[in-house]
XYZ file of C-alpha atoms in Angstrom:
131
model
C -5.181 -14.881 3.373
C -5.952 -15.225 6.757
C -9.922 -15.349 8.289
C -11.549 -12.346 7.521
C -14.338 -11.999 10.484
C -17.773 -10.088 10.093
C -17.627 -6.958 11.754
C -13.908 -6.170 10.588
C -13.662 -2.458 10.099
C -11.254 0.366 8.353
C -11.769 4.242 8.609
C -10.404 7.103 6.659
C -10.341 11.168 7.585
C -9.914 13.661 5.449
C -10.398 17.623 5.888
C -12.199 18.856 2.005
C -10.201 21.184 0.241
C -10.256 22.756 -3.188
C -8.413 19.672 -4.585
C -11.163 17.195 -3.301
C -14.055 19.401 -3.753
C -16.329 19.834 -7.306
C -15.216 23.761 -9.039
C -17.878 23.409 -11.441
C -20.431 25.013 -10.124
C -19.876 28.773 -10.728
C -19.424 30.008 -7.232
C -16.467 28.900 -4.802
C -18.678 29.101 -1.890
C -20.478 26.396 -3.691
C -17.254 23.863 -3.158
C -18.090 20.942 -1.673
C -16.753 17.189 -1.839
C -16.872 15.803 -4.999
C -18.551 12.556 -5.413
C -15.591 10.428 -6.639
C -13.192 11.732 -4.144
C -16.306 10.572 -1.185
C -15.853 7.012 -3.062
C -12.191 6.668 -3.276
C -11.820 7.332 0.420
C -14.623 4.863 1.387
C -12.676 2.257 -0.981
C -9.029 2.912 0.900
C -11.182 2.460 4.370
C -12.095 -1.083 2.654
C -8.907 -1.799 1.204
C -7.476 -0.798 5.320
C -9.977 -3.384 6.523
C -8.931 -6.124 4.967
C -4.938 -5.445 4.960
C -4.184 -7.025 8.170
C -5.657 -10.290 6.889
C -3.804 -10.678 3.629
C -0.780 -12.281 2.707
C 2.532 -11.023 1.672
C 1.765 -11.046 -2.051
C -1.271 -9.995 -1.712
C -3.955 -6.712 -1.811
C -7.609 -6.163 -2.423
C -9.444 -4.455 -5.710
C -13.003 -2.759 -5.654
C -15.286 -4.616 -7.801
C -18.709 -2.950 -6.904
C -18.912 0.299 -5.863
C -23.066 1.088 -4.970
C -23.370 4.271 -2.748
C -25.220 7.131 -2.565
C -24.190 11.001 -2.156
C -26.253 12.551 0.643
C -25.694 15.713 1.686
C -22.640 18.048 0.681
C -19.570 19.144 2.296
C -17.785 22.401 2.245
C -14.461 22.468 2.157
C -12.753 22.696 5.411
C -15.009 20.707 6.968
C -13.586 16.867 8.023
C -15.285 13.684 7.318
C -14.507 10.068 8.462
C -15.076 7.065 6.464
C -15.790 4.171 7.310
C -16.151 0.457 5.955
C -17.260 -2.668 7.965
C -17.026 -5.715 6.927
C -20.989 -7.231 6.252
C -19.807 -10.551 4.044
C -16.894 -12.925 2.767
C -17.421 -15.538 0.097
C -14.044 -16.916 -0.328
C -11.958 -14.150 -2.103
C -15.416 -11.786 -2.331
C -15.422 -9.315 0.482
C -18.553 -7.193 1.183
C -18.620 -4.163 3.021
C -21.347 -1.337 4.305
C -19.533 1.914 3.899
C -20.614 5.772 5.281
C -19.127 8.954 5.040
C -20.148 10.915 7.869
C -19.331 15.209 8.294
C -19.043 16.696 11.760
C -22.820 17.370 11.175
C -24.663 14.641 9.540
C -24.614 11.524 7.210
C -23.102 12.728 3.485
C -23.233 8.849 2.408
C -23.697 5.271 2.612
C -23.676 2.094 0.941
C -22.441 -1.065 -0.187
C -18.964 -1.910 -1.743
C -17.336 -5.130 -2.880
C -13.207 -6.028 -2.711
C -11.755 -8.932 -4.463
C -8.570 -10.147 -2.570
C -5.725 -10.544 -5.177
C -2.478 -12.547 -5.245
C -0.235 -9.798 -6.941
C 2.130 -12.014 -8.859
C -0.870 -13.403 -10.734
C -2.269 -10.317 -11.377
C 0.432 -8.987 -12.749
C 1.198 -11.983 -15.084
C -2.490 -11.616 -16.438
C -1.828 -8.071 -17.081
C 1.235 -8.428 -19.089
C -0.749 -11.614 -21.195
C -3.299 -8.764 -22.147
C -0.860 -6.070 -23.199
C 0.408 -5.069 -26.799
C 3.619 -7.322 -27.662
């Protein structure tokens, strides 16, 4: 893993459509972004900060996830995400995240990466499944 530097920063589009927006509400003019679709893409604008600092065998996996959902989106309407790097503690990476429409602020906080080295990942996951 190479230096990560404060200030490092990924971003993420997406235009809302019916698969990424809630259909529980009764009305489809009441579709709007769904809350764990808003967190996934701030988590892949992380994970795109850090790639260009990590190592051949190696990726990043969310560990905290602490946002908030601000306003709603309807679908068709775009939003970028974005991620910026706020703190590194040796493998810990820190990051304030937003989700912004082409109108306004739909959400913001904090979220936490943990760079991995793959090959040891995956020989801890096969040590905790069934034989």
């Amino acid at each position: 893993m190479k230096e990560i530097p404060l200030g490092a920063h990924g971003r993420r589009h997406l235009l809302v459509t019916p698969e990424t927006a809630i259909d529980f509400l009764g009305d489809e003019r009441a579709r709007v972004l769904s809350t764990p679709h808003m967190i996934a893409y701030m988590e892949w604008a992380a994970r795109d900060a850090l790639l260009p600092y990590l190592d051949e065998n190696e990726d990043s996996l969310g560990t905290v996830v602490h946002v908030r959902h601000l306003a709603a989106t309807p679908v068709g309407m775009s939003v970028e995400f974005t991620a910026t790097v706020t703190g590194v503690e040796g493998r810990r990476v820190t990051f304030r995240v937003e989700a912004r429409d082409e109108m306004e602020l739909v959400g913001e906080g904090m979220h936490e990466r943990f760079v991995a080295d793959i090959p040891k990942l995956v020989s801890r996951l096969a040590a905790k499944r069934p034989r």
